[in-house]
């Protein structure tokens, strides 16, 4: 398992740390520390072998070098299956149902 240390700037701590933690979770990294604002400490952990990689939230925070990975911003696009599932549920009630016989639950699927 890869040991990772997360470096974040103190002014963006919560958002940056959350993004980096998600990145580490998705890559199955073992997070050995979160370092706010001390780049030399993060590099020292990398040099000593305490961590195999340093994860940062943006390229502006550091200069690119071996052992440093940048956690990408989360995508705002919806998953492909989410829309088709909603459309199929909506169309299930709108095929040939008249408003008088429509079940109350069907109103939930109308947008």
mmCIF file of N, CA and C in Angstrom:
data_model
loop_
_atom_site.group_PDB
_atom_site.id
_atom_site.type_symbol
_atom_site.label_atom_id
_atom_site.label_comp_id
_atom_site.label_asym_id
_atom_site.label_seq_id
_atom_site.Cartn_x
_atom_site.Cartn_y
_atom_site.Cartn_z
ATOM 1 N N UNK A 1 0.849 -1.177 0.000
ATOM 2 C CA UNK A 1 0.000 0.000 0.000
ATOM 3 C C UNK A 1 0.897 1.243 0.000
ATOM 4 N N UNK A 2 0.467 2.255 -0.721
ATOM 5 C CA UNK A 2 1.226 3.499 -0.835
ATOM 6 C C UNK A 2 0.894 4.410 0.342
ATOM 7 N N UNK A 3 1.920 4.888 1.026
ATOM 8 C CA UNK A 3 1.732 5.861 2.098
ATOM 9 C C UNK A 3 1.779 7.257 1.504
ATOM 10 N N UNK A 4 0.792 8.078 1.862
ATOM 11 C CA UNK A 4 0.710 9.434 1.321
ATOM 12 C C UNK A 4 0.624 10.445 2.445
ATOM 13 N N UNK A 5 1.242 11.586 2.218
ATOM 14 C CA UNK A 5 1.093 12.723 3.116
ATOM 15 C C UNK A 5 0.402 13.817 2.300
ATOM 16 N N UNK A 6 -0.525 14.515 2.924
ATOM 17 C CA UNK A 6 -1.288 15.565 2.250
ATOM 18 C C UNK A 6 -0.755 16.914 2.690
ATOM 19 N N UNK A 7 -0.424 17.752 1.713
ATOM 20 C CA UNK A 7 0.017 19.122 1.996
ATOM 21 C C UNK A 7 -1.097 20.073 1.577
ATOM 22 N N UNK A 8 -1.508 20.949 2.492
ATOM 23 C CA UNK A 8 -2.535 21.954 2.188
ATOM 24 C C UNK A 8 -2.090 23.306 2.700
ATOM 25 N N UNK A 9 -2.549 24.333 2.037
ATOM 26 C CA UNK A 9 -2.323 25.687 2.535
ATOM 27 C C UNK A 9 -3.322 25.959 3.646
ATOM 28 N N UNK A 10 -2.907 26.653 4.693
ATOM 29 C CA UNK A 10 -3.812 26.888 5.828
ATOM 30 C C UNK A 10 -5.074 27.662 5.454
ATOM 31 N N UNK A 11 -4.990 28.568 4.483
ATOM 32 C CA UNK A 11 -6.165 29.377 4.140
ATOM 33 C C UNK A 11 -7.237 28.580 3.399
ATOM 34 N N UNK A 12 -6.883 27.464 2.797
ATOM 35 C CA UNK A 12 -7.853 26.619 2.083
ATOM 36 C C UNK A 12 -7.953 25.242 2.727
ATOM 37 N N UNK A 13 -7.762 25.170 4.001
ATOM 38 C CA UNK A 13 -7.570 23.885 4.665
ATOM 39 C C UNK A 13 -8.710 22.897 4.425
ATOM 40 N N UNK A 14 -9.943 23.263 4.743
ATOM 41 C CA UNK A 14 -11.025 22.274 4.717
ATOM 42 C C UNK A 14 -11.330 21.774 3.310
ATOM 43 N N UNK A 15 -11.451 22.672 2.344
ATOM 44 C CA UNK A 15 -11.768 22.241 0.975
ATOM 45 C C UNK A 15 -10.616 21.449 0.369
ATOM 46 N N UNK A 16 -9.400 21.922 0.569
ATOM 47 C CA UNK A 16 -8.235 21.239 0.001
ATOM 48 C C UNK A 16 -8.022 19.874 0.647
ATOM 49 N N UNK A 17 -8.151 19.811 1.948
ATOM 50 C CA UNK A 17 -7.961 18.536 2.644
ATOM 51 C C UNK A 17 -9.014 17.520 2.211
ATOM 52 N N UNK A 18 -10.258 17.962 2.060
ATOM 53 C CA UNK A 18 -11.325 17.051 1.633
ATOM 54 C C UNK A 18 -11.057 16.508 0.234
ATOM 55 N N UNK A 19 -10.627 17.378 -0.676
ATOM 56 C CA UNK A 19 -10.328 16.938 -2.044
ATOM 57 C C UNK A 19 -9.185 15.925 -2.045
ATOM 58 N N UNK A 20 -8.141 16.220 -1.280
ATOM 59 C CA UNK A 20 -6.984 15.316 -1.231
ATOM 60 C C UNK A 20 -7.334 13.987 -0.564
ATOM 61 N N UNK A 21 -8.149 14.027 0.479
ATOM 62 C CA UNK A 21 -8.568 12.785 1.132
ATOM 63 C C UNK A 21 -9.398 11.922 0.185
ATOM 64 N N UNK A 22 -10.297 12.543 -0.587
ATOM 65 C CA UNK A 22 -11.071 11.793 -1.580
ATOM 66 C C UNK A 22 -10.148 11.160 -2.620
ATOM 67 N N UNK A 23 -9.174 11.929 -3.066
ATOM 68 C CA UNK A 23 -8.207 11.433 -4.050
ATOM 69 C C UNK A 23 -7.453 10.222 -3.491
ATOM 70 N N UNK A 24 -6.992 10.336 -2.260
ATOM 71 C CA UNK A 24 -6.253 9.233 -1.633
ATOM 72 C C UNK A 24 -7.142 8.005 -1.445
ATOM 73 N N UNK A 25 -8.389 8.227 -1.085
ATOM 74 C CA UNK A 25 -9.321 7.115 -0.916
ATOM 75 C C UNK A 25 -9.549 6.399 -2.243
ATOM 76 N N UNK A 26 -9.762 7.169 -3.303
ATOM 77 C CA UNK A 26 -9.995 6.568 -4.620
ATOM 78 C C UNK A 26 -8.787 5.793 -5.121
ATOM 79 N N UNK A 27 -7.589 6.225 -4.766
ATOM 80 C CA UNK A 27 -6.367 5.538 -5.199
ATOM 81 C C UNK A 27 -5.899 4.504 -4.178
ATOM 82 N N UNK A 28 -6.644 4.379 -3.083
ATOM 83 C CA UNK A 28 -6.333 3.419 -2.015
ATOM 84 C C UNK A 28 -4.980 3.688 -1.364
ATOM 85 N N UNK A 29 -4.696 4.970 -1.162
ATOM 86 C CA UNK A 29 -3.475 5.366 -0.465
ATOM 87 C C UNK A 29 -3.737 5.366 1.032
ATOM 88 N N UNK A 30 -2.719 5.038 1.802
ATOM 89 C CA UNK A 30 -2.772 5.118 3.253
ATOM 90 C C UNK A 30 -2.268 6.507 3.653
ATOM 91 N N UNK A 31 -3.148 7.342 4.194
ATOM 92 C CA UNK A 31 -2.764 8.710 4.568
ATOM 93 C C UNK A 31 -2.048 8.662 5.913
ATOM 94 N N UNK A 32 -0.777 9.095 5.907
ATOM 95 C CA UNK A 32 0.023 9.071 7.130
ATOM 96 C C UNK A 32 0.113 10.438 7.788
ATOM 97 N N UNK A 33 -0.415 11.464 7.123
ATOM 98 C CA UNK A 33 -0.393 12.787 7.737
ATOM 99 C C UNK A 33 -0.978 13.860 6.843
ATOM 100 N N UNK A 34 -1.466 14.914 7.485
ATOM 101 C CA UNK A 34 -1.926 16.116 6.789
ATOM 102 C C UNK A 34 -1.099 17.266 7.332
ATOM 103 N N UNK A 35 -0.394 17.948 6.437
ATOM 104 C CA UNK A 35 0.509 19.021 6.853
ATOM 105 C C UNK A 35 -0.005 20.353 6.325
ATOM 106 N N UNK A 36 -0.454 21.238 7.212
ATOM 107 C CA UNK A 36 -0.928 22.553 6.770
ATOM 108 C C UNK A 36 0.207 23.578 6.719
ATOM 109 N N UNK A 37 0.621 23.937 5.509
ATOM 110 C CA UNK A 37 1.527 25.060 5.321
ATOM 111 C C UNK A 37 3.016 24.838 5.448
ATOM 112 N N UNK A 38 3.488 23.669 5.801
ATOM 113 C CA UNK A 38 4.925 23.447 5.970
ATOM 114 C C UNK A 38 5.433 22.499 4.879
ATOM 115 N N UNK A 39 5.784 23.076 3.732
ATOM 116 C CA UNK A 39 6.218 22.290 2.585
ATOM 117 C C UNK A 39 7.494 21.495 2.879
ATOM 118 N N UNK A 40 8.409 22.084 3.630
ATOM 119 C CA UNK A 40 9.662 21.380 3.941
ATOM 120 C C UNK A 40 9.400 20.124 4.776
ATOM 121 N N UNK A 41 8.413 20.179 5.651
ATOM 122 C CA UNK A 41 8.066 18.993 6.445
ATOM 123 C C UNK A 41 7.493 17.894 5.550
ATOM 124 N N UNK A 42 6.686 18.277 4.572
ATOM 125 C CA UNK A 42 6.128 17.291 3.636
ATOM 126 C C UNK A 42 7.241 16.649 2.813
ATOM 127 N N UNK A 43 8.180 17.460 2.352
ATOM 128 C CA UNK A 43 9.306 16.933 1.574
ATOM 129 C C UNK A 43 10.223 16.062 2.429
ATOM 130 N N UNK A 44 10.368 16.413 3.701
ATOM 131 C CA UNK A 44 11.187 15.619 4.614
ATOM 132 C C UNK A 44 10.576 14.221 4.793
ATOM 133 N N UNK A 45 9.234 14.152 4.917
ATOM 134 C CA UNK A 45 8.574 12.847 5.042
ATOM 135 C C UNK A 45 8.792 12.008 3.787
ATOM 136 N N UNK A 46 8.792 12.665 2.631
ATOM 137 C CA UNK A 46 9.034 11.964 1.369
ATOM 138 C C UNK A 46 10.473 11.454 1.308
ATOM 139 N N UNK A 47 11.421 12.297 1.696
ATOM 140 C CA UNK A 47 12.842 11.922 1.656
ATOM 141 C C UNK A 47 13.186 10.829 2.662
ATOM 142 N N UNK A 48 12.567 10.870 3.837
ATOM 143 C CA UNK A 48 12.840 9.865 4.867
ATOM 144 C C UNK A 48 12.143 8.531 4.599
ATOM 145 N N UNK A 49 11.217 8.524 3.656
ATOM 146 C CA UNK A 49 10.499 7.293 3.341
ATOM 147 C C UNK A 49 9.255 7.077 4.170
ATOM 148 N N UNK A 50 8.888 8.051 4.994
ATOM 149 C CA UNK A 50 7.647 7.937 5.768
ATOM 150 C C UNK A 50 6.437 7.963 4.848
ATOM 151 N N UNK A 51 6.588 8.630 3.706
ATOM 152 C CA UNK A 51 5.531 8.708 2.703
ATOM 153 C C UNK A 51 6.147 8.437 1.335
ATOM 154 N N UNK A 52 5.379 7.799 0.482
ATOM 155 C CA UNK A 52 5.835 7.528 -0.883
ATOM 156 C C UNK A 52 5.432 8.635 -1.836
ATOM 157 N N UNK A 53 4.419 9.399 -1.441
ATOM 158 C CA UNK A 53 3.887 10.442 -2.307
ATOM 159 C C UNK A 53 3.345 11.592 -1.459
ATOM 160 N N UNK A 54 3.451 12.809 -1.997
ATOM 161 C CA UNK A 54 2.845 13.992 -1.379
ATOM 162 C C UNK A 54 1.684 14.398 -2.274
ATOM 163 N N UNK A 55 0.498 14.523 -1.703
ATOM 164 C CA UNK A 55 -0.691 14.893 -2.464
ATOM 165 C C UNK A 55 -1.044 16.339 -2.141
ATOM 166 N N UNK A 56 -1.222 17.147 -3.191
ATOM 167 C CA UNK A 56 -1.621 18.549 -3.044
ATOM 168 C C UNK A 56 -2.915 18.761 -3.813
ATOM 169 N N UNK A 57 -3.646 19.830 -3.480
ATOM 170 C CA UNK A 57 -4.942 20.044 -4.123
ATOM 171 C C UNK A 57 -4.868 20.857 -5.402
ATOM 172 N N UNK A 58 -3.787 21.598 -5.621
ATOM 173 C CA UNK A 58 -3.685 22.361 -6.866
ATOM 174 C C UNK A 58 -2.226 22.557 -7.239
ATOM 175 N N UNK A 59 -2.004 22.729 -8.529
ATOM 176 C CA UNK A 59 -0.647 22.889 -9.041
ATOM 177 C C UNK A 59 -0.036 24.215 -8.597
ATOM 178 N N UNK A 60 -0.864 25.198 -8.264
ATOM 179 C CA UNK A 60 -0.355 26.493 -7.820
ATOM 180 C C UNK A 60 0.340 26.409 -6.462
ATOM 181 N N UNK A 61 0.061 25.377 -5.704
ATOM 182 C CA UNK A 61 0.630 25.274 -4.363
ATOM 183 C C UNK A 61 2.115 24.935 -4.377
ATOM 184 N N UNK A 62 2.553 24.173 -5.355
ATOM 185 C CA UNK A 62 3.942 23.700 -5.369
ATOM 186 C C UNK A 62 4.461 23.601 -6.794
ATOM 187 N N UNK A 63 5.763 23.435 -6.904
ATOM 188 C CA UNK A 63 6.350 23.146 -8.205
ATOM 189 C C UNK A 63 6.281 21.641 -8.444
ATOM 190 N N UNK A 64 5.936 21.226 -9.657
ATOM 191 C CA UNK A 64 5.852 19.788 -9.936
ATOM 192 C C UNK A 64 7.213 19.106 -9.792
ATOM 193 N N UNK A 65 7.236 17.968 -9.154
ATOM 194 C CA UNK A 65 8.458 17.184 -8.984
ATOM 195 C C UNK A 65 8.075 15.738 -8.735
ATOM 196 N N UNK A 66 8.991 14.812 -8.894
ATOM 197 C CA UNK A 66 8.670 13.398 -8.665
ATOM 198 C C UNK A 66 8.191 13.162 -7.235
ATOM 199 N N UNK A 67 7.169 12.349 -7.105
ATOM 200 C CA UNK A 67 6.620 12.039 -5.793
ATOM 201 C C UNK A 67 5.516 12.973 -5.356
ATOM 202 N N UNK A 68 5.188 13.974 -6.186
ATOM 203 C CA UNK A 68 4.119 14.919 -5.854
ATOM 204 C C UNK A 68 2.970 14.682 -6.824
ATOM 205 N N UNK A 69 1.777 14.466 -6.296
ATOM 206 C CA UNK A 69 0.588 14.262 -7.120
ATOM 207 C C UNK A 69 -0.424 15.344 -6.813
ATOM 208 N N UNK A 70 -1.142 15.771 -7.845
ATOM 209 C CA UNK A 70 -2.142 16.827 -7.699
ATOM 210 C C UNK A 70 -3.522 16.197 -7.763
ATOM 211 N N UNK A 71 -4.321 16.412 -6.724
ATOM 212 C CA UNK A 71 -5.686 15.893 -6.691
ATOM 213 C C UNK A 71 -6.552 16.757 -7.607
ATOM 214 N N UNK A 72 -7.209 16.161 -8.597
ATOM 215 C CA UNK A 72 -8.027 16.958 -9.514
ATOM 216 C C UNK A 72 -9.289 17.474 -8.849
ATOM 217 N N UNK A 73 -9.814 18.568 -9.407
ATOM 218 C CA UNK A 73 -11.086 19.087 -8.914
ATOM 219 C C UNK A 73 -12.174 18.086 -9.260
ATOM 220 N N UNK A 74 -13.182 17.948 -8.394
ATOM 221 C CA UNK A 74 -14.251 16.994 -8.694
ATOM 222 C C UNK A 74 -15.042 17.439 -9.915
ATOM 223 N N UNK A 75 -15.474 16.485 -10.703
ATOM 224 C CA UNK A 75 -16.258 16.779 -11.897
ATOM 225 C C UNK A 75 -17.672 17.161 -11.502
ATOM 226 N N UNK A 76 -18.222 18.157 -12.174
ATOM 227 C CA UNK A 76 -19.587 18.577 -11.873
ATOM 228 C C UNK A 76 -20.596 17.839 -12.742
ATOM 229 N N UNK A 77 -20.112 16.984 -13.647
ATOM 230 C CA UNK A 77 -21.029 16.249 -14.515
ATOM 231 C C UNK A 77 -21.698 15.124 -13.742
ATOM 232 N N UNK A 78 -22.969 14.903 -14.063
ATOM 233 C CA UNK A 78 -23.712 13.827 -13.429
ATOM 234 C C UNK A 78 -23.298 12.496 -14.026
ATOM 235 N N UNK A 79 -23.484 11.458 -13.288
ATOM 236 C CA UNK A 79 -23.204 10.126 -13.803
ATOM 237 C C UNK A 79 -24.226 9.792 -14.886
ATOM 238 N N UNK A 80 -23.820 9.022 -15.870
ATOM 239 C CA UNK A 80 -24.670 8.718 -17.017
ATOM 240 C C UNK A 80 -25.950 7.994 -16.612
ATOM 241 N N UNK A 81 -25.886 7.087 -15.679
ATOM 242 C CA UNK A 81 -27.056 6.318 -15.292
ATOM 243 C C UNK A 81 -28.077 7.089 -14.494
ATOM 244 N N UNK A 82 -27.684 8.166 -13.856
ATOM 245 C CA UNK A 82 -28.608 8.913 -12.996
ATOM 246 C C UNK A 82 -29.740 9.528 -13.799
ATOM 247 N N UNK A 83 -29.428 10.104 -14.928
ATOM 248 C CA UNK A 83 -30.453 10.752 -15.740
ATOM 249 C C UNK A 83 -31.382 9.725 -16.369
ATOM 250 N N UNK A 84 -30.860 8.630 -16.886
ATOM 251 C CA UNK A 84 -31.715 7.640 -17.539
ATOM 252 C C UNK A 84 -32.653 6.980 -16.530
ATOM 253 N N UNK A 85 -32.216 6.780 -15.310
ATOM 254 C CA UNK A 85 -33.087 6.202 -14.285
ATOM 255 C C UNK A 85 -34.223 7.152 -13.950
ATOM 256 N N UNK A 86 -33.939 8.435 -13.864
ATOM 257 C CA UNK A 86 -34.983 9.422 -13.579
ATOM 258 C C UNK A 86 -35.963 9.504 -14.735
ATOM 259 N N UNK A 87 -35.475 9.460 -15.962
ATOM 260 C CA UNK A 87 -36.357 9.530 -17.123
ATOM 261 C C UNK A 87 -37.250 8.305 -17.229
ATOM 262 N N UNK A 88 -36.732 7.131 -16.942
ATOM 263 C CA UNK A 88 -37.563 5.933 -17.033
ATOM 264 C C UNK A 88 -38.632 5.936 -15.950
ATOM 265 N N UNK A 89 -38.312 6.428 -14.768
ATOM 266 C CA UNK A 89 -39.309 6.512 -13.701
ATOM 267 C C UNK A 89 -40.387 7.524 -14.061
ATOM 268 N N UNK A 90 -39.995 8.616 -14.658
ATOM 269 C CA UNK A 90 -40.951 9.657 -15.039
ATOM 270 C C UNK A 90 -41.870 9.151 -16.145
ATOM 271 N N UNK A 91 -41.320 8.477 -17.143
ATOM 272 C CA UNK A 91 -42.129 8.024 -18.272
ATOM 273 C C UNK A 91 -43.042 6.864 -17.892
ATOM 274 N N UNK A 92 -42.726 6.171 -16.835
ATOM 275 C CA UNK A 92 -43.566 5.059 -16.390
ATOM 276 C C UNK A 92 -44.982 5.536 -16.088
ATOM 277 N N UNK A 93 -45.143 6.747 -15.588
ATOM 278 C CA UNK A 93 -46.457 7.253 -15.202
ATOM 279 C C UNK A 93 -47.094 8.129 -16.269
ATOM 280 N N UNK A 94 -46.354 8.530 -17.259
ATOM 281 C CA UNK A 94 -46.917 9.473 -18.218
ATOM 282 C C UNK A 94 -47.339 8.827 -19.531
ATOM 283 N N UNK A 95 -47.282 7.490 -19.651
ATOM 284 C CA UNK A 95 -47.598 6.858 -20.932
ATOM 285 C C UNK A 95 -49.050 7.073 -21.356
ATOM 286 N N UNK A 96 -50.011 6.503 -20.723
ATOM 287 C CA UNK A 96 -51.411 6.690 -21.110
ATOM 288 C C UNK A 96 -52.287 6.874 -19.884
ATOM 289 N N UNK A 97 -51.760 7.443 -18.867
ATOM 290 C CA UNK A 97 -52.530 7.617 -17.633
ATOM 291 C C UNK A 97 -53.306 8.920 -17.696
ATOM 292 N N UNK A 98 -54.565 8.852 -17.348
ATOM 293 C CA UNK A 98 -55.363 10.080 -17.302
ATOM 294 C C UNK A 98 -55.192 10.707 -15.925
ATOM 295 N N UNK A 99 -55.308 12.028 -15.805
ATOM 296 C CA UNK A 99 -55.106 12.683 -14.513
ATOM 297 C C UNK A 99 -56.051 12.193 -13.427
ATOM 298 N N UNK A 100 -57.261 11.727 -13.786
ATOM 299 C CA UNK A 100 -58.233 11.287 -12.787
ATOM 300 C C UNK A 100 -57.824 9.953 -12.167
ATOM 301 N N UNK A 101 -57.160 9.084 -12.927
ATOM 302 C CA UNK A 101 -56.812 7.763 -12.410
ATOM 303 C C UNK A 101 -55.348 7.647 -12.007
ATOM 304 N N UNK A 102 -54.640 8.717 -12.104
ATOM 305 C CA UNK A 102 -53.206 8.692 -11.811
ATOM 306 C C UNK A 102 -52.962 8.514 -10.307
ATOM 307 N N UNK A 103 -52.122 7.580 -9.909
ATOM 308 C CA UNK A 103 -51.825 7.406 -8.484
ATOM 309 C C UNK A 103 -51.118 8.640 -7.906
ATOM 310 N N UNK A 104 -51.280 8.847 -6.629
ATOM 311 C CA UNK A 104 -50.664 10.011 -5.974
ATOM 312 C C UNK A 104 -49.145 9.958 -6.077
ATOM 313 N N UNK A 105 -48.581 8.772 -6.065
ATOM 314 C CA UNK A 105 -47.123 8.644 -6.146
ATOM 315 C C UNK A 105 -46.582 9.125 -7.487
ATOM 316 N N UNK A 106 -47.418 9.102 -8.522
ATOM 317 C CA UNK A 106 -46.961 9.524 -9.850
ATOM 318 C C UNK A 106 -46.628 11.006 -9.878
ATOM 319 N N UNK A 107 -47.296 11.800 -9.069
ATOM 320 C CA UNK A 107 -47.017 13.242 -9.046
ATOM 321 C C UNK A 107 -45.593 13.529 -8.603
ATOM 322 N N UNK A 108 -45.017 12.615 -7.861
ATOM 323 C CA UNK A 108 -43.643 12.780 -7.391
ATOM 324 C C UNK A 108 -42.646 12.787 -8.545
ATOM 325 N N UNK A 109 -42.959 12.052 -9.614
ATOM 326 C CA UNK A 109 -42.030 11.921 -10.733
ATOM 327 C C UNK A 109 -42.187 13.009 -11.781
ATOM 328 N N UNK A 110 -43.135 13.878 -11.624
ATOM 329 C CA UNK A 110 -43.327 14.964 -12.583
ATOM 330 C C UNK A 110 -42.443 16.133 -12.217
ATOM 331 N N UNK A 111 -41.819 16.731 -13.189
ATOM 332 C CA UNK A 111 -40.931 17.862 -12.923
ATOM 333 C C UNK A 111 -41.439 19.114 -13.549
#
